[in-house]
Each structure stands twice: as C-alpha cells, then as structure tokens.
C-alpha cells in the first residue's frame, strides 16, 4: 500500500474496530511509571491465564513474547517498589467486564 492509497473499508468497519476494542492489548503493566501502563484499560478489568491457570497477581504481561511478571513475595527494592520475577509460558488475556464469553487474546 502506498501513502496515497486509503485503507480498505473492511479494515475500518465498525465491526472490526469494535472487535479490536474488545481484546486486551498485547502488553500491559499496572505500574503507572511503565510505558505500557493504561489506566482506562486497567479500569475495565483484565483476566490473565498463565500456563492454563487464572492468575490475579500479575504485575505486567506480554502475550506475543509469552511472559508475565509477578511479585516475588513481599520483598521490596530500595525505592519501595515490589521486586518482580519474569515467568515464561503461554499467556491469555481477556476483559472481565465482558462476562464469560469475552474474546481471549492469545499468541
């Protein structure tokens, strides 16, 4: 596609845009200082399934790279932030506000 061509009507149809809005982003963090932080997205509630188990202690995730960051106990770094460890494996994410039949983002 050149700069002069417009995107196809199918790519910008309301159904495609709505479907994309119902799938969580590829990468998201709960730390406000992170470049991957998005308060509006987090406010909707994100469900995470890591290696087939639903987790509620995820600090950050990346679906395409297949990892999550979780807090390592109650240990804090010298700035008072929780220490995290990176775990690798299959990651799935969905918006909890959409109910049981929510579309799931996975690699």
PDB file of N, CA and C in Angstrom:
ATOM      1  N   UNK A   1       0.844  -1.171   0.000  1.00  0.00           N
ATOM      2  CA  UNK A   1       0.000   0.000   0.000  1.00  0.00           C
ATOM      3  C   UNK A   1       0.887   1.230   0.000  1.00  0.00           C
ATOM      4  N   UNK A   2       0.629   2.159  -0.897  1.00  0.00           N
ATOM      5  CA  UNK A   2       1.396   3.398  -0.933  1.00  0.00           C
ATOM      6  C   UNK A   2       0.760   4.420  -0.017  1.00  0.00           C
ATOM      7  N   UNK A   3       1.437   5.545   0.143  1.00  0.00           N
ATOM      8  CA  UNK A   3       0.921   6.593   1.011  1.00  0.00           C
ATOM      9  C   UNK A   3      -0.366   7.208   0.466  1.00  0.00           C
ATOM     10  N   UNK A   4      -0.573   7.138  -0.862  1.00  0.00           N
ATOM     11  CA  UNK A   4      -1.733   7.741  -1.486  1.00  0.00           C
ATOM     12  C   UNK A   4      -2.985   6.889  -1.343  1.00  0.00           C
ATOM     13  N   UNK A   5      -2.840   5.575  -1.144  1.00  0.00           N
ATOM     14  CA  UNK A   5      -3.995   4.687  -1.063  1.00  0.00           C
ATOM     15  C   UNK A   5      -4.628   4.785   0.317  1.00  0.00           C
ATOM     16  N   UNK A   6      -5.939   4.640   0.338  1.00  0.00           N
ATOM     17  CA  UNK A   6      -6.639   4.636   1.618  1.00  0.00           C
ATOM     18  C   UNK A   6      -6.812   3.193   2.064  1.00  0.00           C
ATOM     19  N   UNK A   7      -6.974   2.959   3.372  1.00  0.00           N
ATOM     20  CA  UNK A   7      -7.164   1.596   3.851  1.00  0.00           C
ATOM     21  C   UNK A   7      -8.478   1.031   3.313  1.00  0.00           C
ATOM     22  N   UNK A   8      -8.531  -0.269   3.222  1.00  0.00           N
ATOM     23  CA  UNK A   8      -9.737  -0.910   2.707  1.00  0.00           C
ATOM     24  C   UNK A   8     -10.907  -0.642   3.653  1.00  0.00           C
ATOM     25  N   UNK A   9     -12.144  -0.582   3.137  1.00  0.00           N
ATOM     26  CA  UNK A   9     -13.286  -0.309   4.011  1.00  0.00           C
ATOM     27  C   UNK A   9     -13.493  -1.398   5.043  1.00  0.00           C
ATOM     28  N   UNK A  10     -13.074  -2.636   4.731  1.00  0.00           N
ATOM     29  CA  UNK A  10     -13.244  -3.715   5.701  1.00  0.00           C
ATOM     30  C   UNK A  10     -12.370  -3.504   6.927  1.00  0.00           C
ATOM     31  N   UNK A  11     -11.181  -2.920   6.743  1.00  0.00           N
ATOM     32  CA  UNK A  11     -10.246  -2.734   7.850  1.00  0.00           C
ATOM     33  C   UNK A  11     -10.720  -1.661   8.829  1.00  0.00           C
ATOM     34  N   UNK A  12     -11.556  -0.738   8.366  1.00  0.00           N
ATOM     35  CA  UNK A  12     -12.007   0.335   9.240  1.00  0.00           C
ATOM     36  C   UNK A  12     -13.496   0.244   9.556  1.00  0.00           C
ATOM     37  N   UNK A  13     -14.104  -0.871   9.257  1.00  0.00           N
ATOM     38  CA  UNK A  13     -15.531  -1.010   9.536  1.00  0.00           C
ATOM     39  C   UNK A  13     -15.766  -1.005  11.047  1.00  0.00           C
ATOM     40  N   UNK A  14     -16.944  -0.564  11.478  1.00  0.00           N
ATOM     41  CA  UNK A  14     -17.239  -0.513  12.926  1.00  0.00           C
ATOM     42  C   UNK A  14     -17.138  -1.882  13.599  1.00  0.00           C
ATOM     43  N   UNK A  15     -17.477  -2.950  12.888  1.00  0.00           N
ATOM     44  CA  UNK A  15     -17.407  -4.285  13.486  1.00  0.00           C
ATOM     45  C   UNK A  15     -15.961  -4.675  13.785  1.00  0.00           C
ATOM     46  N   UNK A  16     -15.049  -4.343  12.871  1.00  0.00           N
ATOM     47  CA  UNK A  16     -13.637  -4.673  13.077  1.00  0.00           C
ATOM     48  C   UNK A  16     -13.064  -3.833  14.205  1.00  0.00           C
ATOM     49  N   UNK A  17     -13.412  -2.551  14.241  1.00  0.00           N
ATOM     50  CA  UNK A  17     -12.915  -1.668  15.296  1.00  0.00           C
ATOM     51  C   UNK A  17     -13.469  -2.113  16.644  1.00  0.00           C
ATOM     52  N   UNK A  18     -14.743  -2.479  16.725  1.00  0.00           N
ATOM     53  CA  UNK A  18     -15.339  -2.934  17.977  1.00  0.00           C
ATOM     54  C   UNK A  18     -14.715  -4.238  18.436  1.00  0.00           C
ATOM     55  N   UNK A  19     -14.444  -5.156  17.499  1.00  0.00           N
ATOM     56  CA  UNK A  19     -13.821  -6.432  17.866  1.00  0.00           C
ATOM     57  C   UNK A  19     -12.416  -6.202  18.406  1.00  0.00           C
ATOM     58  N   UNK A  20     -11.673  -5.272  17.807  1.00  0.00           N
ATOM     59  CA  UNK A  20     -10.323  -4.974  18.278  1.00  0.00           C
ATOM     60  C   UNK A  20     -10.365  -4.304  19.649  1.00  0.00           C
ATOM     61  N   UNK A  21     -11.408  -3.532  19.921  1.00  0.00           N
ATOM     62  CA  UNK A  21     -11.527  -2.859  21.205  1.00  0.00           C
ATOM     63  C   UNK A  21     -11.893  -3.843  22.318  1.00  0.00           C
ATOM     64  N   UNK A  22     -12.437  -5.000  21.964  1.00  0.00           N
ATOM     65  CA  UNK A  22     -12.845  -5.981  22.963  1.00  0.00           C
ATOM     66  C   UNK A  22     -11.746  -6.961  23.330  1.00  0.00           C
ATOM     67  N   UNK A  23     -10.561  -6.829  22.725  1.00  0.00           N
ATOM     68  CA  UNK A  23      -9.431  -7.696  23.029  1.00  0.00           C
ATOM     69  C   UNK A  23      -8.375  -6.853  23.738  1.00  0.00           C
ATOM     70  N   UNK A  24      -7.849  -7.313  24.866  1.00  0.00           N
ATOM     71  CA  UNK A  24      -6.842  -6.536  25.596  1.00  0.00           C
ATOM     72  C   UNK A  24      -5.571  -6.326  24.754  1.00  0.00           C
ATOM     73  N   UNK A  25      -4.780  -5.318  25.108  1.00  0.00           N
ATOM     74  CA  UNK A  25      -3.542  -5.070  24.370  1.00  0.00           C
ATOM     75  C   UNK A  25      -2.539  -6.202  24.553  1.00  0.00           C
ATOM     76  N   UNK A  26      -1.569  -6.263  23.636  1.00  0.00           N
ATOM     77  CA  UNK A  26      -0.549  -7.304  23.676  1.00  0.00           C
ATOM     78  C   UNK A  26       0.292  -7.215  24.949  1.00  0.00           C
ATOM     79  N   UNK A  27       0.555  -6.006  25.405  1.00  0.00           N
ATOM     80  CA  UNK A  27       1.389  -5.819  26.596  1.00  0.00           C
ATOM     81  C   UNK A  27       0.754  -4.759  27.488  1.00  0.00           C
ATOM     82  N   UNK A  28       0.722  -5.029  28.789  1.00  0.00           N
ATOM     83  CA  UNK A  28       0.101  -4.105  29.731  1.00  0.00           C
ATOM     84  C   UNK A  28       0.777  -4.240  31.087  1.00  0.00           C
ATOM     85  N   UNK A  29       0.932  -3.108  31.782  1.00  0.00           N
ATOM     86  CA  UNK A  29       1.552  -3.091  33.113  1.00  0.00           C
ATOM     87  C   UNK A  29       0.657  -2.308  34.076  1.00  0.00           C
ATOM     88  N   UNK A  30       0.728  -2.648  35.369  1.00  0.00           N
ATOM     89  CA  UNK A  30      -0.061  -1.924  36.364  1.00  0.00           C
ATOM     90  C   UNK A  30       0.724  -0.795  37.016  1.00  0.00           C
ATOM     91  N   UNK A  31       2.025  -0.721  36.762  1.00  0.00           N
ATOM     92  CA  UNK A  31       2.864   0.328  37.328  1.00  0.00           C
ATOM     93  C   UNK A  31       2.675   1.613  36.510  1.00  0.00           C
ATOM     94  N   UNK A  32       2.226   2.711  37.149  1.00  0.00           N
ATOM     95  CA  UNK A  32       1.984   3.957  36.405  1.00  0.00           C
ATOM     96  C   UNK A  32       3.233   4.543  35.746  1.00  0.00           C
ATOM     97  N   UNK A  33       4.417   4.191  36.193  1.00  0.00           N
ATOM     98  CA  UNK A  33       5.645   4.705  35.584  1.00  0.00           C
ATOM     99  C   UNK A  33       6.080   3.916  34.364  1.00  0.00           C
ATOM    100  N   UNK A  34       5.420   2.815  34.079  1.00  0.00           N
ATOM    101  CA  UNK A  34       5.767   1.986  32.929  1.00  0.00           C
ATOM    102  C   UNK A  34       5.221   2.607  31.638  1.00  0.00           C
ATOM    103  N   UNK A  35       5.943   2.473  30.533  1.00  0.00           N
ATOM    104  CA  UNK A  35       5.409   2.960  29.258  1.00  0.00           C
ATOM    105  C   UNK A  35       4.227   2.124  28.760  1.00  0.00           C
ATOM    106  N   UNK A  36       4.010   0.963  29.358  1.00  0.00           N
ATOM    107  CA  UNK A  36       2.915   0.075  28.947  1.00  0.00           C
ATOM    108  C   UNK A  36       1.698   0.187  29.870  1.00  0.00           C
ATOM    109  N   UNK A  37       1.667   1.215  30.695  1.00  0.00           N
ATOM    110  CA  UNK A  37       0.553   1.460  31.613  1.00  0.00           C
ATOM    111  C   UNK A  37      -0.580   2.146  30.868  1.00  0.00           C
ATOM    112  N   UNK A  38      -1.823   1.701  31.096  1.00  0.00           N
ATOM    113  CA  UNK A  38      -3.011   2.328  30.503  1.00  0.00           C
ATOM    114  C   UNK A  38      -4.147   2.236  31.521  1.00  0.00           C
ATOM    115  N   UNK A  39      -4.437   3.337  32.179  1.00  0.00           N
ATOM    116  CA  UNK A  39      -5.430   3.347  33.256  1.00  0.00           C
ATOM    117  C   UNK A  39      -6.824   2.987  32.758  1.00  0.00           C
ATOM    118  N   UNK A  40      -7.195   3.469  31.576  1.00  0.00           N
ATOM    119  CA  UNK A  40      -8.537   3.181  31.052  1.00  0.00           C
ATOM    120  C   UNK A  40      -8.723   1.690  30.802  1.00  0.00           C
ATOM    121  N   UNK A  41      -7.715   1.049  30.274  1.00  0.00           N
ATOM    122  CA  UNK A  41      -7.787  -0.385  30.013  1.00  0.00           C
ATOM    123  C   UNK A  41      -7.832  -1.164  31.318  1.00  0.00           C
ATOM    124  N   UNK A  42      -7.022  -0.786  32.277  1.00  0.00           N
ATOM    125  CA  UNK A  42      -6.997  -1.484  33.566  1.00  0.00           C
ATOM    126  C   UNK A  42      -8.310  -1.318  34.323  1.00  0.00           C
ATOM    127  N   UNK A  43      -8.976  -0.193  34.131  1.00  0.00           N
ATOM    128  CA  UNK A  43     -10.231   0.059  34.823  1.00  0.00           C
ATOM    129  C   UNK A  43     -11.309  -0.933  34.390  1.00  0.00           C
ATOM    130  N   UNK A  44     -11.219  -1.438  33.164  1.00  0.00           N
ATOM    131  CA  UNK A  44     -12.192  -2.425  32.681  1.00  0.00           C
ATOM    132  C   UNK A  44     -12.009  -3.777  33.353  1.00  0.00           C
ATOM    133  N   UNK A  45     -10.818  -4.057  33.847  1.00  0.00           N
ATOM    134  CA  UNK A  45     -10.516  -5.342  34.469  1.00  0.00           C
ATOM    135  C   UNK A  45      -9.968  -6.314  33.440  1.00  0.00           C
ATOM    136  N   UNK A  46      -8.803  -6.851  33.710  1.00  0.00           N
ATOM    137  CA  UNK A  46      -8.147  -7.789  32.800  1.00  0.00           C
ATOM    138  C   UNK A  46      -8.014  -9.128  33.501  1.00  0.00           C
ATOM    139  N   UNK A  47      -8.447 -10.178  32.835  1.00  0.00           N
ATOM    140  CA  UNK A  47      -8.239 -11.527  33.331  1.00  0.00           C
ATOM    141  C   UNK A  47      -7.025 -12.122  32.644  1.00  0.00           C
ATOM    142  N   UNK A  48      -6.172 -12.811  33.390  1.00  0.00           N
ATOM    143  CA  UNK A  48      -4.950 -13.408  32.847  1.00  0.00           C
ATOM    144  C   UNK A  48      -4.944 -14.899  33.151  1.00  0.00           C
ATOM    145  N   UNK A  49      -4.692 -15.689  32.124  1.00  0.00           N
ATOM    146  CA  UNK A  49      -4.485 -17.125  32.301  1.00  0.00           C
ATOM    147  C   UNK A  49      -3.056 -17.402  31.849  1.00  0.00           C
ATOM    148  N   UNK A  50      -2.247 -17.937  32.781  1.00  0.00           N
ATOM    149  CA  UNK A  50      -0.842 -18.244  32.508  1.00  0.00           C
ATOM    150  C   UNK A  50      -0.626 -19.734  32.718  1.00  0.00           C
ATOM    151  N   UNK A  51      -0.186 -20.411  31.683  1.00  0.00           N
ATOM    152  CA  UNK A  51       0.014 -21.866  31.706  1.00  0.00           C
ATOM    153  C   UNK A  51      -1.251 -22.592  32.148  1.00  0.00           C
ATOM    154  N   UNK A  52      -2.408 -22.103  31.691  1.00  0.00           N
ATOM    155  CA  UNK A  52      -3.677 -22.751  31.977  1.00  0.00           C
ATOM    156  C   UNK A  52      -4.280 -22.433  33.335  1.00  0.00           C
ATOM    157  N   UNK A  53      -3.635 -21.588  34.133  1.00  0.00           N
ATOM    158  CA  UNK A  53      -4.126 -21.234  35.468  1.00  0.00           C
ATOM    159  C   UNK A  53      -4.454 -19.747  35.493  1.00  0.00           C
ATOM    160  N   UNK A  54      -5.635 -19.393  35.978  1.00  0.00           N
ATOM    161  CA  UNK A  54      -6.019 -17.989  36.099  1.00  0.00           C
ATOM    162  C   UNK A  54      -5.223 -17.367  37.236  1.00  0.00           C
ATOM    163  N   UNK A  55      -4.524 -16.278  36.922  1.00  0.00           N
ATOM    164  CA  UNK A  55      -3.679 -15.592  37.917  1.00  0.00           C
ATOM    165  C   UNK A  55      -4.253 -14.218  38.206  1.00  0.00           C
ATOM    166  N   UNK A  56      -4.175 -13.796  39.458  1.00  0.00           N
ATOM    167  CA  UNK A  56      -4.635 -12.456  39.825  1.00  0.00           C
ATOM    168  C   UNK A  56      -3.519 -11.619  40.441  1.00  0.00           C
ATOM    169  N   UNK A  57      -2.274 -12.092  40.343  1.00  0.00           N
ATOM    170  CA  UNK A  57      -1.150 -11.365  40.921  1.00  0.00           C
ATOM    171  C   UNK A  57      -0.141 -10.916  39.862  1.00  0.00           C
ATOM    172  N   UNK A  58      -0.597 -10.709  38.644  1.00  0.00           N
ATOM    173  CA  UNK A  58       0.288 -10.339  37.539  1.00  0.00           C
ATOM    174  C   UNK A  58       0.517  -8.831  37.549  1.00  0.00           C
ATOM    175  N   UNK A  59       1.786  -8.422  37.550  1.00  0.00           N
ATOM    176  CA  UNK A  59       2.158  -7.007  37.513  1.00  0.00           C
ATOM    177  C   UNK A  59       2.236  -6.496  36.072  1.00  0.00           C
ATOM    178  N   UNK A  60       2.678  -7.345  35.158  1.00  0.00           N
ATOM    179  CA  UNK A  60       2.835  -6.977  33.752  1.00  0.00           C
ATOM    180  C   UNK A  60       2.786  -8.256  32.932  1.00  0.00           C
ATOM    181  N   UNK A  61       2.304  -8.151  31.691  1.00  0.00           N
ATOM    182  CA  UNK A  61       2.284  -9.317  30.818  1.00  0.00           C
ATOM    183  C   UNK A  61       2.585  -8.910  29.387  1.00  0.00           C
ATOM    184  N   UNK A  62       3.029  -9.880  28.597  1.00  0.00           N
ATOM    185  CA  UNK A  62       3.229  -9.706  27.159  1.00  0.00           C
ATOM    186  C   UNK A  62       2.784 -11.000  26.489  1.00  0.00           C
ATOM    187  N   UNK A  63       1.727 -10.923  25.702  1.00  0.00           N
ATOM    188  CA  UNK A  63       1.171 -12.111  25.073  1.00  0.00           C
ATOM    189  C   UNK A  63       2.073 -12.619  23.957  1.00  0.00           C
ATOM    190  N   UNK A  64       2.552 -11.728  23.090  1.00  0.00           N
ATOM    191  CA  UNK A  64       3.343 -12.155  21.929  1.00  0.00           C
ATOM    192  C   UNK A  64       4.685 -12.762  22.332  1.00  0.00           C
ATOM    193  N   UNK A  65       5.285 -12.279  23.405  1.00  0.00           N
ATOM    194  CA  UNK A  65       6.562 -12.816  23.855  1.00  0.00           C
ATOM    195  C   UNK A  65       6.379 -13.962  24.845  1.00  0.00           C
ATOM    196  N   UNK A  66       5.177 -14.162  25.366  1.00  0.00           N
ATOM    197  CA  UNK A  66       4.873 -15.286  26.242  1.00  0.00           C
ATOM    198  C   UNK A  66       5.493 -15.200  27.623  1.00  0.00           C
ATOM    199  N   UNK A  67       5.242 -14.098  28.345  1.00  0.00           N
ATOM    200  CA  UNK A  67       5.746 -13.980  29.709  1.00  0.00           C
ATOM    201  C   UNK A  67       4.829 -13.116  30.563  1.00  0.00           C
ATOM    202  N   UNK A  68       4.951 -13.288  31.874  1.00  0.00           N
ATOM    203  CA  UNK A  68       4.277 -12.449  32.860  1.00  0.00           C
ATOM    204  C   UNK A  68       5.297 -12.071  33.930  1.00  0.00           C
ATOM    205  N   UNK A  69       5.069 -10.948  34.582  1.00  0.00           N
ATOM    206  CA  UNK A  69       5.875 -10.542  35.737  1.00  0.00           C
ATOM    207  C   UNK A  69       4.969 -10.596  36.954  1.00  0.00           C
ATOM    208  N   UNK A  70       5.445 -11.276  37.982  1.00  0.00           N
ATOM    209  CA  UNK A  70       4.699 -11.376  39.241  1.00  0.00           C
ATOM    210  C   UNK A  70       5.602 -10.929  40.378  1.00  0.00           C
ATOM    211  N   UNK A  71       4.984 -10.494  41.459  1.00  0.00           N
ATOM    212  CA  UNK A  71       5.743 -10.033  42.615  1.00  0.00           C
ATOM    213  C   UNK A  71       6.411 -11.221  43.286  1.00  0.00           C
ATOM    214  N   UNK A  72       7.667 -11.017  43.683  1.00  0.00           N
ATOM    215  CA  UNK A  72       8.446 -12.055  44.360  1.00  0.00           C
ATOM    216  C   UNK A  72       8.260 -11.906  45.864  1.00  0.00           C
ATOM    217  N   UNK A  73       7.191 -12.478  46.383  1.00  0.00           N
ATOM    218  CA  UNK A  73       6.916 -12.381  47.817  1.00  0.00           C
ATOM    219  C   UNK A  73       6.603 -10.961  48.216  1.00  0.00           C
ATOM    220  N   UNK A  74       7.024 -10.591  49.419  1.00  0.00           N
ATOM    221  CA  UNK A  74       6.776  -9.237  49.911  1.00  0.00           C
ATOM    222  C   UNK A  74       8.040  -8.386  49.852  1.00  0.00           C
ATOM    223  N   UNK A  75       9.014  -8.836  49.104  1.00  0.00           N
ATOM    224  CA  UNK A  75      10.296  -8.152  49.001  1.00  0.00           C
ATOM    225  C   UNK A  75      10.152  -6.864  48.195  1.00  0.00           C
ATOM    226  N   UNK A  76      10.792  -5.798  48.689  1.00  0.00           N
ATOM    227  CA  UNK A  76      10.778  -4.503  48.011  1.00  0.00           C
ATOM    228  C   UNK A  76      12.189  -4.111  47.625  1.00  0.00           C
ATOM    229  N   UNK A  77      12.308  -3.317  46.545  1.00  0.00           N
ATOM    230  CA  UNK A  77      13.627  -2.810  46.181  1.00  0.00           C
ATOM    231  C   UNK A  77      13.928  -1.562  47.010  1.00  0.00           C
ATOM    232  N   UNK A  78      15.060  -0.928  46.771  1.00  0.00           N
ATOM    233  CA  UNK A  78      15.462   0.210  47.605  1.00  0.00           C
ATOM    234  C   UNK A  78      14.588   1.441  47.415  1.00  0.00           C
ATOM    235  N   UNK A  79      13.777   1.454  46.346  1.00  0.00           N
ATOM    236  CA  UNK A  79      12.862   2.570  46.112  1.00  0.00           C
ATOM    237  C   UNK A  79      11.453   2.274  46.616  1.00  0.00           C
ATOM    238  N   UNK A  80      11.257   1.104  47.223  1.00  0.00           N
ATOM    239  CA  UNK A  80       9.963   0.754  47.779  1.00  0.00           C
ATOM    240  C   UNK A  80       9.025   0.053  46.814  1.00  0.00           C
ATOM    241  N   UNK A  81       9.524  -0.283  45.614  1.00  0.00           N
ATOM    242  CA  UNK A  81       8.710  -0.997  44.635  1.00  0.00           C
ATOM    243  C   UNK A  81       8.858  -2.498  44.840  1.00  0.00           C
ATOM    244  N   UNK A  82       7.822  -3.258  44.551  1.00  0.00           N
ATOM    245  CA  UNK A  82       7.938  -4.710  44.714  1.00  0.00           C
ATOM    246  C   UNK A  82       8.918  -5.309  43.708  1.00  0.00           C
ATOM    247  N   UNK A  83       9.717  -6.265  44.173  1.00  0.00           N
ATOM    248  CA  UNK A  83      10.589  -6.999  43.262  1.00  0.00           C
ATOM    249  C   UNK A  83       9.727  -7.968  42.473  1.00  0.00           C
ATOM    250  N   UNK A  84      10.005  -8.080  41.183  1.00  0.00           N
ATOM    251  CA  UNK A  84       9.220  -8.971  40.340  1.00  0.00           C
ATOM    252  C   UNK A  84      10.120  -9.993  39.674  1.00  0.00           C
ATOM    253  N   UNK A  85       9.521 -11.117  39.316  1.00  0.00           N
ATOM    254  CA  UNK A  85      10.224 -12.124  38.544  1.00  0.00           C
ATOM    255  C   UNK A  85       9.443 -12.361  37.259  1.00  0.00           C
ATOM    256  N   UNK A  86      10.182 -12.704  36.219  1.00  0.00           N
ATOM    257  CA  UNK A  86       9.593 -12.918  34.905  1.00  0.00           C
ATOM    258  C   UNK A  86       9.430 -14.421  34.686  1.00  0.00           C
ATOM    259  N   UNK A  87       8.192 -14.848  34.426  1.00  0.00           N
ATOM    260  CA  UNK A  87       7.895 -16.249  34.171  1.00  0.00           C
ATOM    261  C   UNK A  87       7.505 -16.410  32.709  1.00  0.00           C
ATOM    262  N   UNK A  88       8.038 -17.430  32.045  1.00  0.00           N
ATOM    263  CA  UNK A  88       7.758 -17.658  30.631  1.00  0.00           C
ATOM    264  C   UNK A  88       6.766 -18.786  30.442  1.00  0.00           C
ATOM    265  N   UNK A  89       5.891 -18.613  29.472  1.00  0.00           N
ATOM    266  CA  UNK A  89       4.894 -19.626  29.149  1.00  0.00           C
ATOM    267  C   UNK A  89       3.745 -19.000  28.378  1.00  0.00           C
ATOM    268  N   UNK A  90       2.767 -19.809  27.997  1.00  0.00           N
ATOM    269  CA  UNK A  90       1.631 -19.270  27.239  1.00  0.00           C
ATOM    270  C   UNK A  90       0.761 -18.348  28.098  1.00  0.00           C
ATOM    271  N   UNK A  91       0.413 -17.193  27.520  1.00  0.00           N
ATOM    272  CA  UNK A  91      -0.365 -16.173  28.225  1.00  0.00           C
ATOM    273  C   UNK A  91      -1.644 -15.905  27.436  1.00  0.00           C
ATOM    274  N   UNK A  92      -2.769 -15.819  28.145  1.00  0.00           N
ATOM    275  CA  UNK A  92      -4.042 -15.439  27.552  1.00  0.00           C
ATOM    276  C   UNK A  92      -4.627 -14.304  28.381  1.00  0.00           C
ATOM    277  N   UNK A  93      -5.264 -13.339  27.719  1.00  0.00           N
ATOM    278  CA  UNK A  93      -5.852 -12.194  28.418  1.00  0.00           C
ATOM    279  C   UNK A  93      -7.238 -11.898  27.866  1.00  0.00           C
ATOM    280  N   UNK A  94      -8.116 -11.390  28.725  1.00  0.00           N
ATOM    281  CA  UNK A  94      -9.463 -11.002  28.309  1.00  0.00           C
ATOM    282  C   UNK A  94      -9.964  -9.905  29.232  1.00  0.00           C
ATOM    283  N   UNK A  95     -10.978  -9.172  28.757  1.00  0.00           N
ATOM    284  CA  UNK A  95     -11.610  -8.148  29.589  1.00  0.00           C
ATOM    285  C   UNK A  95     -12.665  -8.814  30.458  1.00  0.00           C
ATOM    286  N   UNK A  96     -12.578  -8.606  31.754  1.00  0.00           N
ATOM    287  CA  UNK A  96     -13.514  -9.220  32.690  1.00  0.00           C
ATOM    288  C   UNK A  96     -14.901  -8.590  32.629  1.00  0.00           C
ATOM    289  N   UNK A  97     -15.005  -7.347  32.156  1.00  0.00           N
ATOM    290  CA  UNK A  97     -16.308  -6.694  32.110  1.00  0.00           C
ATOM    291  C   UNK A  97     -17.208  -7.223  30.987  1.00  0.00           C
ATOM    292  N   UNK A  98     -16.671  -8.083  30.123  1.00  0.00           N
ATOM    293  CA  UNK A  98     -17.461  -8.629  29.021  1.00  0.00           C
ATOM    294  C   UNK A  98     -18.130  -9.953  29.388  1.00  0.00           C
ATOM    295  N   UNK A  99     -17.844 -10.472  30.571  1.00  0.00           N
ATOM    296  CA  UNK A  99     -18.512 -11.679  31.032  1.00  0.00           C
ATOM    297  C   UNK A  99     -17.794 -12.960  30.596  1.00  0.00           C
ATOM    298  N   UNK A 100     -18.539 -14.065  30.608  1.00  0.00           N
ATOM    299  CA  UNK A 100     -17.985 -15.392  30.346  1.00  0.00           C
ATOM    300  C   UNK A 100     -17.553 -15.603  28.903  1.00  0.00           C
ATOM    301  N   UNK A 101     -18.233 -14.977  27.943  1.00  0.00           N
ATOM    302  CA  UNK A 101     -17.949 -15.206  26.528  1.00  0.00           C
ATOM    303  C   UNK A 101     -17.049 -14.135  25.929  1.00  0.00           C
ATOM    304  N   UNK A 102     -16.187 -13.538  26.732  1.00  0.00           N
ATOM    305  CA  UNK A 102     -15.299 -12.481  26.259  1.00  0.00           C
ATOM    306  C   UNK A 102     -14.267 -13.038  25.292  1.00  0.00           C
ATOM    307  N   UNK A 103     -13.924 -12.286  24.232  1.00  0.00           N
ATOM    308  CA  UNK A 103     -12.865 -12.736  23.334  1.00  0.00           C
ATOM    309  C   UNK A 103     -11.524 -12.780  24.063  1.00  0.00           C
ATOM    310  N   UNK A 104     -10.746 -13.818  23.816  1.00  0.00           N
ATOM    311  CA  UNK A 104      -9.475 -14.022  24.508  1.00  0.00           C
ATOM    312  C   UNK A 104      -8.328 -13.713  23.557  1.00  0.00           C
ATOM    313  N   UNK A 105      -7.376 -12.893  24.016  1.00  0.00           N
ATOM    314  CA  UNK A 105      -6.174 -12.601  23.253  1.00  0.00           C
ATOM    315  C   UNK A 105      -5.109 -13.608  23.638  1.00  0.00           C
ATOM    316  N   UNK A 106      -4.587 -14.340  22.660  1.00  0.00           N
ATOM    317  CA  UNK A 106      -3.514 -15.295  22.921  1.00  0.00           C
ATOM    318  C   UNK A 106      -2.634 -15.396  21.703  1.00  0.00           C
ATOM    319  N   UNK A 107      -1.412 -15.887  21.931  1.00  0.00           N
ATOM    320  CA  UNK A 107      -0.438 -15.985  20.842  1.00  0.00           C
ATOM    321  C   UNK A 107      -0.670 -17.202  19.987  1.00  0.00           C
TER     322      UNK A 107
END
